[in-house]
């Protein structure tokens, strides 16, 4: 407990059973970073800090994630006794590569309640030809990552040379309840940029999610894929004041219970393919919620307002037809937001 490394050059770093300890201003080698992965009898990392460090050689090419925080992948465990709790990371740079045909997750958090991340930079480069288990996930939060915060973090996914699509930032929990779901997680003022794949993917169990002031950019994919992220949520997620740019800006999942909460965002679609569920600026096949989305600024580089929303096999403009009939985007507006430069190289 209460151990500090400051200004050191380290060959690698594993923080197991570390409580109230810190690593600051270090240059760190090694292909893996481990924080409280379960060892015999269980382990905790409580209130530890990683600050101002640069990781130079992290690698997700094998069967294990480059960064793994929390409980080991062999079982669910107990979020109170086998986890990474109250972990703080600030102003770090994580350089991670991924290659070969059995690649794993770049960064995995599993049972990391009360996680706080500020001002970190992830540079993730993939040339993989085939992904192993969860190998298409970049920064992943699995079960019991509740009460977490990401603020002013950047995630760059450079997968131009890979034939795989990646999920830039992903939340996934197959378990309900306050001790297992990813409830009350906030993503604030972050930038996620993916060449091929979804910038953000909300798989399931995200009650009381807050996403605001973020820029989500996909060159060949969707900026925000809600998937089933709004299913089984007692409290509506709130996604406000974000700028979403992708071949499709938003894809709503196929869910029928609870509302969403995409309000006051910019939706910018770049696809010029025929308007469909995956190429409209915002699309859904079967979502039947009302009040999921409203007061957004919608635009397509084609200049065609009728491809603003795709719903029940039809493309629609804001405030029209069956999508608006569900009280969705009845106050949204079509128009060019006149961003200065949206080219891939610049943005």
Short mmCIF file of C-alpha atoms in Angstrom, two decimals:
data_model
loop_
_atom_site.label_atom_id
_atom_site.label_comp_id
_atom_site.label_asym_id
_atom_site.label_seq_id
_atom_site.Cartn_x
_atom_site.Cartn_y
_atom_site.Cartn_z
CA UNK A 1 0.00 0.00 0.00
CA UNK A 2 0.90 3.67 -0.49
CA UNK A 3 3.77 3.05 -2.92
CA UNK A 4 4.76 5.63 -5.57
CA UNK A 5 6.90 5.40 -8.70
CA UNK A 6 7.62 8.84 -10.19
CA UNK A 7 9.75 9.69 -13.23
CA UNK A 8 10.99 6.12 -13.76
CA UNK A 9 11.65 4.01 -16.83
CA UNK A 10 9.94 0.67 -16.33
CA UNK A 11 10.23 -2.49 -18.42
CA UNK A 12 6.58 -3.37 -17.69
CA UNK A 13 3.83 -2.69 -15.17
CA UNK A 14 1.45 -4.94 -13.24
CA UNK A 15 -0.61 -3.43 -10.42
CA UNK A 16 -1.96 -6.38 -8.41
CA UNK A 17 -3.13 -6.08 -4.82
CA UNK A 18 -2.06 -2.44 -4.96
CA UNK A 19 -4.01 -0.08 -2.69
CA UNK A 20 -3.68 3.71 -2.72
CA UNK A 21 -0.52 3.46 -4.80
CA UNK A 22 0.52 5.53 -7.82
CA UNK A 23 2.69 5.44 -10.91
CA UNK A 24 3.42 8.89 -12.33
CA UNK A 25 5.44 10.42 -15.15
CA UNK A 26 7.00 7.12 -16.20
CA UNK A 27 7.94 5.63 -19.56
CA UNK A 28 6.76 2.06 -19.56
CA UNK A 29 7.61 -0.81 -21.90
CA UNK A 30 6.13 -4.30 -21.95
CA UNK A 31 3.34 -5.69 -24.08
CA UNK A 32 0.70 -5.84 -21.33
CA UNK A 33 -0.68 -3.73 -18.49
CA UNK A 34 -2.53 -5.57 -15.73
CA UNK A 35 -4.44 -3.96 -12.88
CA UNK A 36 -5.95 -6.28 -10.22
CA UNK A 37 -6.39 -9.33 -12.44
CA UNK A 38 -7.41 -12.12 -10.08
CA UNK A 39 -4.66 -14.15 -8.45
CA UNK A 40 -5.02 -16.96 -5.87
CA UNK A 41 -7.46 -15.84 -3.21
CA UNK A 42 -8.62 -12.83 -5.20
CA UNK A 43 -7.19 -9.33 -5.43
CA UNK A 44 -8.24 -5.71 -5.36
CA UNK A 45 -6.87 -2.48 -6.67
CA UNK A 46 -8.39 0.29 -4.58
CA UNK A 47 -7.89 4.00 -5.17
CA UNK A 48 -4.76 3.62 -7.30
CA UNK A 49 -3.54 6.29 -9.73
CA UNK A 50 -1.81 6.11 -13.10
CA UNK A 51 -0.81 9.58 -14.27
CA UNK A 52 1.34 11.18 -16.96
CA UNK A 53 2.80 7.90 -18.23
CA UNK A 54 3.63 6.80 -21.77
CA UNK A 55 3.26 3.15 -22.78
CA UNK A 56 5.42 2.41 -25.79
CA UNK A 57 4.98 -1.26 -26.70
CA UNK A 58 1.54 -2.56 -25.66
CA UNK A 59 0.33 -5.36 -27.93
CA UNK A 60 -3.04 -7.06 -28.43
CA UNK A 61 -1.94 -9.55 -31.07
CA UNK A 62 -2.34 -12.68 -28.95
CA UNK A 63 -5.19 -14.21 -26.99
CA UNK A 64 -5.07 -11.67 -24.11
CA UNK A 65 -5.93 -7.95 -24.07
CA UNK A 66 -3.07 -5.48 -24.08
CA UNK A 67 -4.64 -3.71 -21.09
CA UNK A 68 -6.82 -5.69 -18.68
CA UNK A 69 -8.31 -4.03 -15.61
CA UNK A 70 -10.50 -5.86 -13.11
CA UNK A 71 -11.53 -9.45 -12.63
CA UNK A 72 -10.06 -12.27 -14.69
CA UNK A 73 -11.88 -13.55 -17.77
CA UNK A 74 -12.31 -17.01 -16.28
CA UNK A 75 -15.48 -16.12 -14.38
CA UNK A 76 -17.80 -13.41 -13.22
CA UNK A 77 -16.49 -13.24 -9.65
CA UNK A 78 -17.64 -10.75 -7.08
CA UNK A 79 -17.44 -7.05 -7.80
CA UNK A 80 -16.72 -6.40 -4.13
CA UNK A 81 -13.73 -8.74 -3.75
CA UNK A 82 -12.24 -9.30 -7.22
CA UNK A 83 -12.08 -6.04 -9.05
CA UNK A 84 -10.40 -2.75 -9.80
CA UNK A 85 -12.14 -0.08 -7.74
CA UNK A 86 -11.78 3.71 -7.64
CA UNK A 87 -8.98 3.58 -10.20
CA UNK A 88 -7.86 6.96 -11.54
CA UNK A 89 -5.95 7.43 -14.81
CA UNK A 90 -5.00 10.88 -16.09
CA UNK A 91 -2.88 12.28 -18.94
CA UNK A 92 -1.47 8.94 -20.09
CA UNK A 93 -0.61 7.85 -23.64
CA UNK A 94 -1.35 4.24 -24.55
CA UNK A 95 0.26 3.11 -27.81
CA UNK A 96 -1.14 -0.33 -28.70
CA UNK A 97 -0.61 -2.48 -31.79
CA UNK A 98 -2.59 -5.46 -33.05
CA UNK A 99 -1.62 -7.88 -35.82
CA UNK A 100 -1.89 -11.52 -36.89
CA UNK A 101 -4.97 -13.74 -36.95
CA UNK A 102 -5.83 -14.32 -33.27
CA UNK A 103 -5.91 -10.78 -31.93
CA UNK A 104 -7.66 -9.83 -28.68
CA UNK A 105 -9.27 -6.73 -27.20
CA UNK A 106 -7.06 -3.67 -27.05
CA UNK A 107 -8.31 -2.48 -23.64
CA UNK A 108 -10.70 -4.43 -21.38
CA UNK A 109 -12.36 -3.33 -18.15
CA UNK A 110 -14.25 -6.05 -16.29
CA UNK A 111 -15.76 -5.22 -12.89
CA UNK A 112 -14.18 -1.79 -12.55
CA UNK A 113 -16.69 0.25 -10.54
CA UNK A 114 -16.04 3.95 -9.87
CA UNK A 115 -13.46 4.17 -12.65
CA UNK A 116 -12.24 7.71 -13.49
CA UNK A 117 -10.38 8.58 -16.68
CA UNK A 118 -9.33 12.10 -17.72
CA UNK A 119 -7.25 13.43 -20.59
CA UNK A 120 -5.84 10.10 -21.77
CA UNK A 121 -4.86 9.29 -25.34
CA UNK A 122 -5.29 5.84 -26.89
CA UNK A 123 -3.50 5.27 -30.20
CA UNK A 124 -4.64 1.85 -31.46
CA UNK A 125 -3.18 0.48 -34.68
CA UNK A 126 -4.47 -2.74 -36.23
CA UNK A 127 -3.31 -4.77 -39.21
CA UNK A 128 -5.04 -7.95 -38.01
CA UNK A 129 -6.51 -10.31 -40.58
CA UNK A 130 -8.80 -12.17 -38.17
CA UNK A 131 -9.87 -11.44 -34.63
CA UNK A 132 -10.08 -13.86 -31.74
CA UNK A 133 -12.54 -13.60 -28.85
CA UNK A 134 -13.54 -9.93 -28.51
CA UNK A 135 -10.67 -9.03 -30.85
CA UNK A 136 -12.73 -6.37 -32.66
CA UNK A 137 -13.21 -4.33 -29.49
CA UNK A 138 -10.97 -1.37 -28.76
CA UNK A 139 -11.83 0.19 -25.39
CA UNK A 140 -14.31 -2.19 -23.79
CA UNK A 141 -16.29 -1.94 -20.53
CA UNK A 142 -17.87 -5.22 -19.51
CA UNK A 143 -20.01 -6.20 -16.48
CA UNK A 144 -20.09 -4.13 -13.28
CA UNK A 145 -18.32 -1.05 -14.63
CA UNK A 146 -20.77 1.26 -12.91
CA UNK A 147 -20.41 4.87 -11.70
CA UNK A 148 -17.56 5.44 -14.17
CA UNK A 149 -16.39 8.60 -15.91
CA UNK A 150 -14.42 9.23 -19.09
CA UNK A 151 -13.68 12.89 -19.70
CA UNK A 152 -11.55 14.54 -22.39
CA UNK A 153 -10.12 11.20 -23.50
CA UNK A 154 -9.23 10.53 -27.14
CA UNK A 155 -9.39 7.18 -28.91
CA UNK A 156 -7.75 6.87 -32.33
CA UNK A 157 -8.34 3.56 -34.11
CA UNK A 158 -6.06 3.27 -37.12
CA UNK A 159 -7.35 0.14 -38.85
CA UNK A 160 -7.03 1.18 -42.46
CA UNK A 161 -4.68 -1.77 -43.10
CA UNK A 162 -6.91 -4.31 -41.37
CA UNK A 163 -9.80 -6.11 -43.01
CA UNK A 164 -11.66 -6.07 -39.69
CA UNK A 165 -14.22 -3.58 -38.43
CA UNK A 166 -13.61 -2.42 -34.85
CA UNK A 167 -15.78 -0.92 -32.12
CA UNK A 168 -13.94 2.17 -30.86
CA UNK A 169 -15.64 2.48 -27.46
CA UNK A 170 -17.96 -0.32 -26.40
CA UNK A 171 -20.18 -1.06 -23.41
CA UNK A 172 -21.52 -4.57 -22.88
CA UNK A 173 -23.14 -6.18 -19.86
CA UNK A 174 -25.23 -9.33 -19.96
CA UNK A 175 -26.26 -9.01 -16.32
CA UNK A 176 -28.89 -6.83 -14.68
CA UNK A 177 -28.81 -5.24 -11.25
CA UNK A 178 -26.84 -2.37 -9.77
CA UNK A 179 -23.90 -4.61 -8.88
CA UNK A 180 -23.44 -5.98 -12.41
CA UNK A 181 -24.75 -3.56 -15.03
CA UNK A 182 -22.85 -0.54 -16.36
CA UNK A 183 -25.23 1.96 -14.80
CA UNK A 184 -24.54 5.66 -14.25
CA UNK A 185 -21.56 5.86 -16.61
CA UNK A 186 -20.63 9.26 -18.08
CA UNK A 187 -18.69 9.96 -21.28
CA UNK A 188 -17.99 13.69 -21.45
CA UNK A 189 -16.02 15.78 -23.98
CA UNK A 190 -14.25 12.80 -25.55
CA UNK A 191 -13.15 12.21 -29.14
CA UNK A 192 -13.42 8.77 -30.77
CA UNK A 193 -12.15 8.28 -34.32
CA UNK A 194 -12.40 4.94 -36.15
CA UNK A 195 -11.53 4.32 -39.78
CA UNK A 196 -13.55 1.09 -40.22
CA UNK A 197 -16.32 0.22 -37.76
CA UNK A 198 -18.47 1.95 -35.15
CA UNK A 199 -17.04 4.79 -33.10
CA UNK A 200 -19.28 3.91 -30.11
CA UNK A 201 -21.29 0.72 -29.64
CA UNK A 202 -23.81 0.36 -26.80
CA UNK A 203 -24.56 -3.34 -26.65
CA UNK A 204 -26.84 -3.66 -23.63
CA UNK A 205 -27.58 -2.65 -20.03
CA UNK A 206 -26.76 1.07 -19.91
CA UNK A 207 -29.25 2.56 -17.40
CA UNK A 208 -28.67 6.24 -16.69
CA UNK A 209 -25.91 6.56 -19.27
CA UNK A 210 -24.79 10.14 -19.89
CA UNK A 211 -22.95 11.10 -23.09
CA UNK A 212 -22.41 14.80 -23.78
CA UNK A 213 -20.10 17.15 -25.71
CA UNK A 214 -18.37 14.29 -27.54
CA UNK A 215 -17.21 14.04 -31.15
CA UNK A 216 -17.71 10.54 -32.59
CA UNK A 217 -16.31 9.93 -36.08
CA UNK A 218 -16.35 6.84 -38.28
CA UNK A 219 -14.96 6.85 -41.81
CA UNK A 220 -16.52 3.52 -42.86
CA UNK A 221 -19.21 2.75 -40.32
CA UNK A 222 -21.63 4.26 -37.81
CA UNK A 223 -20.71 6.98 -35.35
CA UNK A 224 -23.13 5.74 -32.65
CA UNK A 225 -24.69 2.27 -32.74
CA UNK A 226 -27.20 2.00 -29.91
CA UNK A 227 -27.82 -1.72 -30.63
CA UNK A 228 -29.76 -2.99 -27.59
CA UNK A 229 -28.19 -0.46 -25.25
CA UNK A 230 -31.59 0.94 -24.26
CA UNK A 231 -33.10 -2.43 -23.44
CA UNK A 232 -34.02 -3.24 -19.85
CA UNK A 233 -33.03 0.18 -18.57
CA UNK A 234 -35.09 1.57 -15.74
CA UNK A 235 -33.68 5.06 -16.29
CA UNK A 236 -33.39 6.59 -19.73
CA UNK A 237 -29.92 7.20 -21.13
CA UNK A 238 -29.19 10.82 -22.01
CA UNK A 239 -27.05 11.70 -25.02
CA UNK A 240 -26.88 15.46 -25.46
CA UNK A 241 -24.78 17.98 -27.43
CA UNK A 242 -22.67 15.42 -29.29
CA UNK A 243 -21.39 15.67 -32.86
CA UNK A 244 -21.81 12.36 -34.70
CA UNK A 245 -20.24 11.88 -38.13
CA UNK A 246 -20.22 8.60 -40.03
CA UNK A 247 -21.54 6.83 -43.07
CA UNK A 248 -24.47 6.64 -40.69
CA UNK A 249 -24.56 9.02 -37.74
CA UNK A 250 -26.89 6.97 -35.50
CA UNK A 251 -28.35 3.50 -35.68
CA UNK A 252 -31.14 2.73 -33.22
CA UNK A 253 -31.45 -0.84 -32.04
CA UNK A 254 -34.51 -2.97 -32.30
CA UNK A 255 -36.06 -2.44 -28.88
CA UNK A 256 -39.54 -1.72 -27.65
CA UNK A 257 -39.21 -0.86 -23.97
CA UNK A 258 -38.04 2.39 -22.42
CA UNK A 259 -37.03 5.52 -24.24
CA UNK A 260 -33.69 6.78 -25.32
CA UNK A 261 -32.66 10.36 -25.06
CA UNK A 262 -30.72 11.69 -28.07
CA UNK A 263 -31.39 15.41 -27.87
CA UNK A 264 -29.60 18.52 -29.17
CA UNK A 265 -26.98 16.64 -31.20
CA UNK A 266 -25.54 17.09 -34.68
CA UNK A 267 -26.17 14.06 -36.93
CA UNK A 268 -24.01 14.14 -40.08
CA UNK A 269 -24.25 11.22 -42.52
CA UNK A 270 -21.58 10.78 -45.18
CA UNK A 271 -22.94 7.78 -47.11
CA UNK A 272 -24.00 8.29 -50.72
CA UNK A 273 -25.34 4.75 -51.11
CA UNK A 274 -29.03 4.14 -51.62
CA UNK A 275 -30.95 5.13 -48.51
CA UNK A 276 -31.49 2.12 -46.22
CA UNK A 277 -31.41 1.20 -42.54
CA UNK A 278 -27.60 1.31 -42.52
CA UNK A 279 -27.00 4.32 -44.76
CA UNK A 280 -29.59 6.91 -43.73
CA UNK A 281 -28.34 9.60 -41.37
CA UNK A 282 -30.32 7.90 -38.59
CA UNK A 283 -31.91 4.49 -38.97
CA UNK A 284 -33.87 1.73 -37.27
CA UNK A 285 -35.77 -1.34 -38.38
CA UNK A 286 -38.13 -2.03 -35.51
CA UNK A 287 -37.57 0.28 -32.55
CA UNK A 288 -41.00 1.31 -31.34
CA UNK A 289 -40.10 3.70 -28.54
CA UNK A 290 -41.40 7.22 -28.44
CA UNK A 291 -39.40 10.29 -27.48
CA UNK A 292 -36.07 8.56 -28.24
CA UNK A 293 -34.67 11.36 -30.34
CA UNK A 294 -35.55 15.02 -30.81
CA UNK A 295 -34.26 18.58 -31.30
CA UNK A 296 -31.29 17.39 -33.35
CA UNK A 297 -29.55 19.08 -36.29
CA UNK A 298 -29.52 16.61 -39.21
CA UNK A 299 -27.50 16.70 -42.41
CA UNK A 300 -26.30 14.42 -45.20
CA UNK A 301 -23.44 15.20 -47.57
CA UNK A 302 -25.81 14.20 -50.40
CA UNK A 303 -27.90 17.26 -49.62
CA UNK A 304 -31.06 15.11 -49.59
CA UNK A 305 -33.23 15.74 -46.56
CA UNK A 306 -35.44 12.70 -47.27
CA UNK A 307 -32.63 10.39 -46.13
CA UNK A 308 -32.57 11.91 -42.65
CA UNK A 309 -34.29 8.93 -41.01
CA UNK A 310 -34.97 5.38 -42.11
CA UNK A 311 -37.81 3.59 -40.38
CA UNK A 312 -40.15 0.71 -41.29
CA UNK A 313 -38.68 0.32 -44.78
CA UNK A 314 -38.93 3.98 -45.71
CA UNK A 315 -36.65 7.01 -45.79
CA UNK A 316 -38.10 10.12 -44.20
CA UNK A 317 -37.39 13.77 -43.56
CA UNK A 318 -37.49 15.25 -40.05
CA UNK A 319 -40.96 15.77 -38.58
CA UNK A 320 -42.63 13.48 -41.10
CA UNK A 321 -44.25 10.05 -41.46
CA UNK A 322 -44.09 7.10 -39.09
CA UNK A 323 -40.87 8.10 -37.26
CA UNK A 324 -42.38 11.42 -36.22
CA UNK A 325 -45.60 9.57 -35.50
CA UNK A 326 -43.75 7.98 -32.57
CA UNK A 327 -42.93 11.49 -31.29
CA UNK A 328 -39.35 11.15 -32.53
CA UNK A 329 -37.48 14.12 -34.03
CA UNK A 330 -40.62 16.20 -34.26
CA UNK A 331 -38.55 19.31 -33.49
CA UNK A 332 -35.38 18.31 -35.32
CA UNK A 333 -34.06 20.45 -38.16
CA UNK A 334 -32.46 19.68 -41.51
CA UNK A 335 -29.57 21.89 -42.58
CA UNK A 336 -25.84 22.21 -43.14
CA UNK A 337 -24.10 22.87 -39.80
CA UNK A 338 -21.27 24.51 -41.78
CA UNK A 339 -18.42 22.82 -39.96
CA UNK A 340 -15.13 24.30 -41.14
CA UNK A 341 -13.44 21.07 -42.26
CA UNK A 342 -14.82 17.54 -41.99
CA UNK A 343 -12.25 15.76 -44.15
CA UNK A 344 -10.92 12.55 -42.66
CA UNK A 345 -7.30 13.74 -42.63
CA UNK A 346 -8.19 16.89 -40.72
CA UNK A 347 -10.89 15.70 -38.35
#
